[in-house]
Coordinates of C-alpha atoms and ligand atoms in Angstrom, one line a residue:
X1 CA 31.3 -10.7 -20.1
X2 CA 28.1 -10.0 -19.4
X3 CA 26.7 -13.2 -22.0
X4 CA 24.3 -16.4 -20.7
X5 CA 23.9 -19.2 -22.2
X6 CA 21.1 -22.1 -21.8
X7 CA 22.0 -25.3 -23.4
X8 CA 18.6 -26.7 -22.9
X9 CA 17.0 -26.3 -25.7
X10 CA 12.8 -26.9 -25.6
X11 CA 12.0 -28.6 -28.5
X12 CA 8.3 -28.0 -27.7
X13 CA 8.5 -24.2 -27.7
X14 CA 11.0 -24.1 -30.7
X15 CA 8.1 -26.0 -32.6
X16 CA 5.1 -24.0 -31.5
X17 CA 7.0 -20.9 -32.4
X18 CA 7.7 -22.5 -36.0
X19 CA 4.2 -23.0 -35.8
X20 CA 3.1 -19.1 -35.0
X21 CA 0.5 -20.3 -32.2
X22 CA -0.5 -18.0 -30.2
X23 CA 1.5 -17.1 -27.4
X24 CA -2.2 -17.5 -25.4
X25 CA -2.7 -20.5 -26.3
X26 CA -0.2 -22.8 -24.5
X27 CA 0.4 -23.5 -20.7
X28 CA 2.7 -21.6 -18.8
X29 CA 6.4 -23.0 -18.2
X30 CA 7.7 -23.2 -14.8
X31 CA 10.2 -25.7 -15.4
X32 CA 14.1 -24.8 -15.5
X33 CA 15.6 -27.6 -18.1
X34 CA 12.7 -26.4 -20.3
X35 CA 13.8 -22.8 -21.0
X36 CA 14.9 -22.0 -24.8
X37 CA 18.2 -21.7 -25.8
X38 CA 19.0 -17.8 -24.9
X39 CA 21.5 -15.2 -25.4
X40 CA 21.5 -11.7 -23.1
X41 CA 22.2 -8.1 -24.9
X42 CA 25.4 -6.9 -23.6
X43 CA 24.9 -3.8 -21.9
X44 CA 28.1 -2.8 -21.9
X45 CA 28.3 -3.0 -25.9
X46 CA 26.9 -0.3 -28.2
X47 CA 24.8 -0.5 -31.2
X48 CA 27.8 -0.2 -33.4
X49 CA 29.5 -2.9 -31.8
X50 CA 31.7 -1.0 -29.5
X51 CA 32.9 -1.9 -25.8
X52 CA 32.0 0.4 -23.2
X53 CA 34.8 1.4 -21.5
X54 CA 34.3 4.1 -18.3
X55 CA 31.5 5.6 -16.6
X56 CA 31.5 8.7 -19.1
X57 CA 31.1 6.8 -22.1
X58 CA 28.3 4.7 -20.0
X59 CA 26.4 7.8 -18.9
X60 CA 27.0 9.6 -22.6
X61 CA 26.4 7.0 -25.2
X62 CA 25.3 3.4 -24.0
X63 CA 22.7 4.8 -21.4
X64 CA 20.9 7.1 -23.6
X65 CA 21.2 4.5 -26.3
X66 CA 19.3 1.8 -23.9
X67 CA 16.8 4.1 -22.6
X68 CA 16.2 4.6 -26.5
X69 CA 15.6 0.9 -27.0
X70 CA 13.2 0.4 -23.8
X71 CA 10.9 3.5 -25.1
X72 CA 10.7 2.2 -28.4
X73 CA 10.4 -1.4 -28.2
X74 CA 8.9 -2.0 -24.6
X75 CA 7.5 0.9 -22.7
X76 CA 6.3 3.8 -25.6
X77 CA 7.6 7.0 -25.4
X78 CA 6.3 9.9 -23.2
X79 CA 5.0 13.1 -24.8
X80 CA 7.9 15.7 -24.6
X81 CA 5.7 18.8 -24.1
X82 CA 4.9 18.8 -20.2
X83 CA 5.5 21.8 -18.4
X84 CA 1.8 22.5 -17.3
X85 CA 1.5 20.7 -14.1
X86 CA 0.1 22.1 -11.1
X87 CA -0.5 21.5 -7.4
X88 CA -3.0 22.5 -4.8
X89 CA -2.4 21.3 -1.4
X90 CA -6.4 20.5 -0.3
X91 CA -5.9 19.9 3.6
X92 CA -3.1 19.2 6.0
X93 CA -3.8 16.9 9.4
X94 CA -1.0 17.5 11.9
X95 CA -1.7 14.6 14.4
X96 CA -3.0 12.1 11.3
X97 CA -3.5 8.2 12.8
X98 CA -3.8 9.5 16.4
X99 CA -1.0 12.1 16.7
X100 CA 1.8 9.5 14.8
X101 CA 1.8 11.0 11.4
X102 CA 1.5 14.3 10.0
X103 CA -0.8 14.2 7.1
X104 CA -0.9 16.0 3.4
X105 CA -3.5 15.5 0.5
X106 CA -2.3 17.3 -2.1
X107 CA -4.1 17.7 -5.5
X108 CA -2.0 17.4 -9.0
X109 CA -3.2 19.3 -12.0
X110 CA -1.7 17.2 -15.0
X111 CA -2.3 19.4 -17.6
X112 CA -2.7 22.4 -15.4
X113 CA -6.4 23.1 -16.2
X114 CA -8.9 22.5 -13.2
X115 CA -11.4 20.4 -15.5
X116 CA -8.3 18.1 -16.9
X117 CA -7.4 14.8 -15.6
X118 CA -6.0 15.0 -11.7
X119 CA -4.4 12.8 -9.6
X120 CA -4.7 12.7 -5.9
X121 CA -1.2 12.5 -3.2
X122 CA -1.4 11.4 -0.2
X123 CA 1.1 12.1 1.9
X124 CA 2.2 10.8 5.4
X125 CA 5.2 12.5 7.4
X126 CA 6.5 11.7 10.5
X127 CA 4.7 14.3 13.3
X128 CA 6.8 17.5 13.5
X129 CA 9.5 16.6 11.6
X130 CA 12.9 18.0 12.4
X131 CA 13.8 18.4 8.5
X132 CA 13.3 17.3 5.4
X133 CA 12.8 13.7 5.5
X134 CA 13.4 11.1 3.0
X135 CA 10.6 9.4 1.6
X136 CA 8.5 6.6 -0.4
X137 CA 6.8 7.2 -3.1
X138 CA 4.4 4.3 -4.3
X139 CA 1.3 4.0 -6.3
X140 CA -1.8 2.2 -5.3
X141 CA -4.2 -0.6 -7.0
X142 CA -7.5 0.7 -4.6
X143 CA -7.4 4.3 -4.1
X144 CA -5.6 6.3 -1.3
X145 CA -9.0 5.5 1.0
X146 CA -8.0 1.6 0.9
X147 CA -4.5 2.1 2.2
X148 CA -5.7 2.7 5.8
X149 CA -8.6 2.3 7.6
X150 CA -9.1 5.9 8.5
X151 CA -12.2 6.9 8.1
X152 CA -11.1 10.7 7.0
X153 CA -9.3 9.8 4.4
X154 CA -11.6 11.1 1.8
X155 CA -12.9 8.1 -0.6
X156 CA -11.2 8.0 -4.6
X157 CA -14.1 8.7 -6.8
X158 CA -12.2 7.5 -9.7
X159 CA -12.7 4.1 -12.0
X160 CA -12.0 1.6 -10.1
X161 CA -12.0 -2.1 -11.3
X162 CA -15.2 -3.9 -10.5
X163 CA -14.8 -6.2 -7.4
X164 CA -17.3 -6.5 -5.0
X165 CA -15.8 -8.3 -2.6
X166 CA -13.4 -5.5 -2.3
X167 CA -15.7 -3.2 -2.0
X168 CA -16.0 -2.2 -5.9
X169 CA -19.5 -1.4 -7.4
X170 CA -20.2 -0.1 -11.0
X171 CA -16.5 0.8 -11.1
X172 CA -17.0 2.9 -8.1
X173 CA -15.4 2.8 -4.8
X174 CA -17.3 1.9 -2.2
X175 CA -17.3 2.4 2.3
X176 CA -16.6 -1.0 1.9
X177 CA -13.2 -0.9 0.1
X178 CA -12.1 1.3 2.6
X179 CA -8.3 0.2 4.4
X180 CA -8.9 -3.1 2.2
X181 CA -5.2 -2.8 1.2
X182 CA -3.7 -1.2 4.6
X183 CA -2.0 -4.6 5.4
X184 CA 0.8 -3.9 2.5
X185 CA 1.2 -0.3 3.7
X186 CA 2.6 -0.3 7.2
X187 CA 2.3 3.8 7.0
X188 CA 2.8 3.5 10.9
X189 CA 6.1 1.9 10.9
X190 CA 7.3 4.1 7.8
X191 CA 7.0 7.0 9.7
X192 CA 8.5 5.8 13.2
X193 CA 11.3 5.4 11.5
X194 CA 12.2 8.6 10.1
X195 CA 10.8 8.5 6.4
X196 CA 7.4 9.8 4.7
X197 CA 5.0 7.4 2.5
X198 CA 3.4 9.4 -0.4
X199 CA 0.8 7.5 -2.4
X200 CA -1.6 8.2 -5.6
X201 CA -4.2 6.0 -7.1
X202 CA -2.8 4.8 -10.1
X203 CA -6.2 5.0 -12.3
X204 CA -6.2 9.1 -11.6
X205 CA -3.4 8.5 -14.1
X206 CA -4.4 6.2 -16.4
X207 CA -7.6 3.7 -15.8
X208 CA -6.2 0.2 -16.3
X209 CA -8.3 -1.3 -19.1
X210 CA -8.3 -1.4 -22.9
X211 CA -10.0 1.8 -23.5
X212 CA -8.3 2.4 -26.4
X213 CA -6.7 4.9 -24.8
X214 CA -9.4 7.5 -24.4
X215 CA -9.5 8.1 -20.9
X216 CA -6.8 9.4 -18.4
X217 CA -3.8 11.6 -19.1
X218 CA -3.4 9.6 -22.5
X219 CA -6.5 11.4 -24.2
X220 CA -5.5 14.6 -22.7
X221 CA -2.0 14.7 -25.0
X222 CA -3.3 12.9 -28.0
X223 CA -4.7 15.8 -30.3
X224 CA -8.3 14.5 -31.4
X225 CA -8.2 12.0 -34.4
X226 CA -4.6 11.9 -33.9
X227 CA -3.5 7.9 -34.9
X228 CA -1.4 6.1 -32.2
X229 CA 2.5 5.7 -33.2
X230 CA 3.8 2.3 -32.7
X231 CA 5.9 3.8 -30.2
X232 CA 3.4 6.1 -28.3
X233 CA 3.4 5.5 -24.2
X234 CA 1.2 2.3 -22.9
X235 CA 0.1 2.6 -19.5
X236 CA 2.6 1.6 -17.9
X237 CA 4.4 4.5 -19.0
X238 CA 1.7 6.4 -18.0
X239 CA 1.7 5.7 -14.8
X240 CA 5.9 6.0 -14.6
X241 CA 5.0 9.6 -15.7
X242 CA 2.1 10.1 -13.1
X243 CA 5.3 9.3 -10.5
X244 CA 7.4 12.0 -12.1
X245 CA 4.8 14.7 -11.8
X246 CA 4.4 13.5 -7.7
X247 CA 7.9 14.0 -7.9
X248 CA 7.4 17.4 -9.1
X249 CA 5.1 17.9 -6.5
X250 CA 7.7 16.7 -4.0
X251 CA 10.7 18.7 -4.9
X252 CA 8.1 22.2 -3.7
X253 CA 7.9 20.2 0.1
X254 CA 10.2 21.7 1.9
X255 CA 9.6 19.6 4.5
X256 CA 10.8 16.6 2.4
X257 CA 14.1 15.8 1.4
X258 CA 13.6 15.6 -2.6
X259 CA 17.2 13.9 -3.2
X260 CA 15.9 11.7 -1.0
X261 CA 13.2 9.7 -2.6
X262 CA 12.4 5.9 -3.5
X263 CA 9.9 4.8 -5.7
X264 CA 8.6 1.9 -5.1
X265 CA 5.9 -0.2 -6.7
X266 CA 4.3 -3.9 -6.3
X267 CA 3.2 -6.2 -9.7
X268 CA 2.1 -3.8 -12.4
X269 CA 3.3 -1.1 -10.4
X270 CA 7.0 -2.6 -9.8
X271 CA 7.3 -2.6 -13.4
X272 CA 5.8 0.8 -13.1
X273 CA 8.3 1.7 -10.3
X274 CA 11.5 0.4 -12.8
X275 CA 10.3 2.6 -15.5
X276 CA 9.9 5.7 -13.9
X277 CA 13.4 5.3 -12.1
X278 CA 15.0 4.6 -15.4
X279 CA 13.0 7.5 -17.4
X280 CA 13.5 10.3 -14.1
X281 CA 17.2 10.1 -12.4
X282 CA 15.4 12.3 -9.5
X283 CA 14.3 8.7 -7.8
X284 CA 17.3 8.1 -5.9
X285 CA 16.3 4.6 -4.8
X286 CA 14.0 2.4 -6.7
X287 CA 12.3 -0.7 -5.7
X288 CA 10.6 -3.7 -7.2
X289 CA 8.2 -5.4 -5.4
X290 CA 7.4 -8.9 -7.3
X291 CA 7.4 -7.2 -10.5
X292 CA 8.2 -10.0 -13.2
X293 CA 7.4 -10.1 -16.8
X294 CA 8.3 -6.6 -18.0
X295 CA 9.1 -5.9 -15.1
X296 CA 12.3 -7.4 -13.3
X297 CA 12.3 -10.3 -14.7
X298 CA 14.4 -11.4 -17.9
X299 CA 11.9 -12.2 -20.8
X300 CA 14.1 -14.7 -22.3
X301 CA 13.5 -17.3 -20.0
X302 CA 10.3 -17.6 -20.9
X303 CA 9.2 -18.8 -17.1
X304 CA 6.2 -18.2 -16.0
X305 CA 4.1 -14.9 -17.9
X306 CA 5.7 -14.6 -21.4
X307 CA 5.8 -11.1 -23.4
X308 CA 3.4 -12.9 -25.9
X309 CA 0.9 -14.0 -22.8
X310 CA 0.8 -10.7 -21.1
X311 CA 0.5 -8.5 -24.9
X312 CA -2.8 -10.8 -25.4
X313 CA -3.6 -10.0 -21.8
X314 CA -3.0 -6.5 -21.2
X315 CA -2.9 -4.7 -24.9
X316 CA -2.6 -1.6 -23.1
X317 CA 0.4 -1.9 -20.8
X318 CA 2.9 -1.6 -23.7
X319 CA 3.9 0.1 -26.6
X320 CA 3.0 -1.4 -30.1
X321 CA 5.9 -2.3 -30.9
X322 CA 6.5 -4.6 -27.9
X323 CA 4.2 -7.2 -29.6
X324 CA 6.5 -7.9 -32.4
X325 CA 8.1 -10.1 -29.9
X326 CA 5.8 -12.4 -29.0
X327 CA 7.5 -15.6 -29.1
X328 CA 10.4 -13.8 -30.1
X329 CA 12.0 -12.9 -27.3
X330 CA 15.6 -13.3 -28.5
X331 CA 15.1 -10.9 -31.2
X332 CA 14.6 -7.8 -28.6
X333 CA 17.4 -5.2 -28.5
X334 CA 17.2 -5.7 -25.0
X335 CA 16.3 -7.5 -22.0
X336 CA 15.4 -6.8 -18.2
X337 CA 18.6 -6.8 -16.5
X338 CA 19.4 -3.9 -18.9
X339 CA 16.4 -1.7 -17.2
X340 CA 18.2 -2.3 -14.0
X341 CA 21.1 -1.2 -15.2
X342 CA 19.8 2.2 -15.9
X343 CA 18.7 2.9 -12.6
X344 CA 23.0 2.5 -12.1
X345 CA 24.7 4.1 -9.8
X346 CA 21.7 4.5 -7.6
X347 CA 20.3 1.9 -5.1
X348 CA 18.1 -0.4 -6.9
X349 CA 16.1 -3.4 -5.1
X350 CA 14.4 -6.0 -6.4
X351 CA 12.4 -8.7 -4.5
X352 CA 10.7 -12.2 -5.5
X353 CA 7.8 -14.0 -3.7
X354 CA 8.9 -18.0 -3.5
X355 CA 5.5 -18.8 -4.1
X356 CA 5.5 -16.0 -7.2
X357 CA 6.3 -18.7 -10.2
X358 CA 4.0 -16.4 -12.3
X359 CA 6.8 -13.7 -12.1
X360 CA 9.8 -15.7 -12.3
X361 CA 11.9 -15.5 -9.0
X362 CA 14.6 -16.8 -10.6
X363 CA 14.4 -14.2 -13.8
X364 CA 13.8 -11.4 -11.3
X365 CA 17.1 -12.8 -9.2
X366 CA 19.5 -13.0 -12.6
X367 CA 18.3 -9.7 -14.1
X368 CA 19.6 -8.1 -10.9
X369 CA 22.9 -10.5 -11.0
X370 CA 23.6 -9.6 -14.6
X371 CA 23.1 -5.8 -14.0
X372 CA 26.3 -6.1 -12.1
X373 CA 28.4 -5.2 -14.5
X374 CA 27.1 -1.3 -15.2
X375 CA 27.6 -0.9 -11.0
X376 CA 31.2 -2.3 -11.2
X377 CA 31.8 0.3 -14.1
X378 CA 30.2 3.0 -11.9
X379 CA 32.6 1.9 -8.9
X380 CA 29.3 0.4 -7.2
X381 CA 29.2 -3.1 -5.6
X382 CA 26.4 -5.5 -6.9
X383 CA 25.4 -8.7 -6.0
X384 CA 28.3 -11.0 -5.5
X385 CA 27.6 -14.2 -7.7
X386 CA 25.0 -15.5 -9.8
X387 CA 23.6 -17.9 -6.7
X388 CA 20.5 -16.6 -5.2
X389 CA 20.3 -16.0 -1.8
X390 CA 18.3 -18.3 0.8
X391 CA 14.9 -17.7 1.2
X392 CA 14.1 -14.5 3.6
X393 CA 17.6 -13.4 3.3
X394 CA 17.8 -10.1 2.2
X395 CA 20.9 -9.4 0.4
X396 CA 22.0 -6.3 0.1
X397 CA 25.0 -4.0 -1.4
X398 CA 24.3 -0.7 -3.6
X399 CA 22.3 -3.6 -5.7
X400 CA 19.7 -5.8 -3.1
X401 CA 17.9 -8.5 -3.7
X402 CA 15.4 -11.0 -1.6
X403 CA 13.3 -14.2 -1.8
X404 CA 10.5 -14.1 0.7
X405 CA 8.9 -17.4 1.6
X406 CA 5.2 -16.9 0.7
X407 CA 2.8 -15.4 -2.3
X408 CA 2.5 -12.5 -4.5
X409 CA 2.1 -10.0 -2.0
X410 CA 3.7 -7.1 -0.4
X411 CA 4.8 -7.8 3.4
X412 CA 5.9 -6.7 6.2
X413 CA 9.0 -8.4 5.9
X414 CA 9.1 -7.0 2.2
X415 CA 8.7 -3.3 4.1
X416 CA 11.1 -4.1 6.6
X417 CA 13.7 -4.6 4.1
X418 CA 13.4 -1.9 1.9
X419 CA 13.1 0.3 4.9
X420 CA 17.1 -1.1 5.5
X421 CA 17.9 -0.8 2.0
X422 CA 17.0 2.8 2.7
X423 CA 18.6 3.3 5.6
X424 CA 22.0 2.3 4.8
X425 CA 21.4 4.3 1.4
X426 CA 19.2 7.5 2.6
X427 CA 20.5 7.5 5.8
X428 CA 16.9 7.9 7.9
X429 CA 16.0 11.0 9.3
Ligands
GCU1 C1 -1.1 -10.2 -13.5 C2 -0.1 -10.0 -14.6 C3 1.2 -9.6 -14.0 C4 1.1 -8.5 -13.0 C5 0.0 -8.8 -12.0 C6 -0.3 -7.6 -11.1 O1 -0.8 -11.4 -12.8 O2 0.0 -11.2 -15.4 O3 2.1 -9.2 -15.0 O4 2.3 -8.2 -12.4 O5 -1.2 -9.1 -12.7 O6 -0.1 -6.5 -11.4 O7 -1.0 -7.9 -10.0

């Protein structure tokens, strides 16, 4: 039974959320024996109370009724009416990063029209690939130009985040900012070993600030003067959506292998990454890289970044409704370890940064543990027990899971895993 319990009740937290404080207003939590008493949603039990017994009551009740509960209390809901979507492939570079990688840039026409919002794909295969190969699909904080150094890779003219250390003037992208980010993407190694490495900027999708949503694909569905439902999409739905449309894009390559690809995401974007695996079955492999609060990690523990901490933070990443449970965590239908479920049967991986208090290691490790139960339904192995691995172990079955020594960050040692995750999954080129 797939039920925690914490013991150790914090008397301090119980009080300030008697009090209604704001969830802003208090210091962050990082200590175990402080957590609040807790309870975890069964997945495996529906609304009505029921067990859930096999894999086709799973798949035709419980999932859809989770999904439900995620789009209307966490992530908004995504505008049904979609089938506009266009591509232009804009230039192809056979021998890309001195003859190792074949290189795409592919245009995406959201709404179809030229003059609507677009989001850029770059794509790198390996050179002359013998068939379709299997890929990663993975959205960037910088634009595609700071993922490499290249100086052809044509520079994002999007709104970016001011940072001029970075290379980010005026909310403009700058030379400067150019392969500022090309550490985490090891686009060189992806490709020697069989797979491709799509990317997209994820402000073509959705600029991340509180604009009230005006701007990005968010003011191109919502009819003028129309009032936002409590439910409508935040950005990180957004975003999840911008990876299904990439996705769309994919499955017209024929030179990649569109049952074949992993989405993967970092931070925002893990969450980002979770949502759009749950939300589009297509992903066959989904990854989450550091992801924690509303992301992998379960919000009842209340370590780290809280639901009511990263509302006041970042209004726009959720739906309305999610802010009803600021400080009330145990009152939410559901928890993280249920969003892993849904990406059930399918390879899902989910990794933690020791020096990563801010998104729970521990959190991210247990949602993974406790979405065990949905894989053993599915006849899929999870991770064994509810320890969590050494530090720089990877552990892996058709559920993985590491701790890295080291920051919030993506790695080479983060890469390096996911690219063995894949291989025993995806099976290379
Ligand atoms: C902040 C935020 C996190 C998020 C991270 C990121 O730290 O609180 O929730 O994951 O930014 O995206 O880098």
């Amino acid at each position: 039974m797939n039920v925690v319990r914490v013991f150790v009740v914090s008397i301090a937290l119980i009080s300030l959320s008697g009090a209604c404080i704001q969830a802003f207003d208090f210091e962050p939590n990082y200590d175990e024996s402080q957590i609040p008493l807790y309870e975890l949603p069964d997945p495996l039990v529906t609304g009505a109370g029921q067990k859930v017994v096999d894999a086709r009551q799973w798949r035709e009740q419980r999932r859809p009724e989770i999904l439900e509960l995620f789009r209307t209390h966490v992530y908004g809901r995504r505008p049904a009416s979609l089938e506009a979507t266009s591509f232009e492939l804009i230039r192809v570079t056979p021998d890309a990063l001195g003859g190792k990688a074949l290189r795409k840039e592919v245009r995406v026409y959201f709404t179809g029209e030229k003059d609507g919002p677009t989001m850029d794909l770059l794509i790198h295969l390996p050179p002359q690939p013998i068939g379709p190969v299997p890929l990663f699909l993975a959205l960037n904080f910088g634009g595609n130009h700071s993922i490499h150094a290249d100086a052809t890779i044509p520079l994002s003219t999007s709104w970016m985040r001011d940072n001029q250390a970075k290379g980010y003037v005026d909310h403009r992208a700058t030379e400067a900012s150019r392969g500022n980010a090309a550490r985490r993407w090891p686009i060189e190694l992806i490709v020697s070993r069989g797979y491709g490495l799509a990317t997209a900027y994820y402000g073509d999708i959705d600029p991340d600030f509180d604009d009230g949503f005006q701007n990005g694909v968010h003011a191109a569905f919502q009819a003028a003067g129309q009032q936002r439902k409590p439910d409508d999409w935040g950005s990180i739905a957004t975003w999840a959506w911008g990876l299904s449309r990439a996705m769309d894009y994919l499955e017209t390559d024929e030179q990649v292998d569109h049952r074949r690809v992993a989405v993967m995401g970092h931070s925002r974007l893990g969450k980002t990454a979770l949502w759009a695996g749950a939300e589009d079955e297509r992903f066959a492999l989904v990854i989450s890289n550091d992801s924690g609060c509303g992301g992998a990690a379960l919000s009842r523990r209340r370590i780290g970044e809280t639901v009511g901490r990263i509302n006041e933070v970042f209004p726009h990443w959720f739906c309305g409704n999610f802010k009803q449970y600021n400080l009330q965590e145990n009152k939410l239908p559901v928890d993280q370890h249920m969003l892993l479920a849904l990406m059930a049967p399918r390879p899902v991986y989910v990794a933690s940064a020791a020096e990563d208090r801010w998104a729970d290691p521990q959190g991210e490790f247990l949602s993974a543990y406790h979405a065990g139960p949905i894989y053993h339904l599915l006849g899929k192995p999870a991770l064994p027990e509810s320890k969590m691995p050494e530090i720089d172990h990877p552990m892996m079955t058709t559920v993985g899971y590491h701790i890295r020594s080291g920051k919030h960050d993506v790695t080479e040692f983060d890469w390096r895993a996911y690219l063995a995750f894949a291989d025993k999954h995806l099976g290379g080129q």
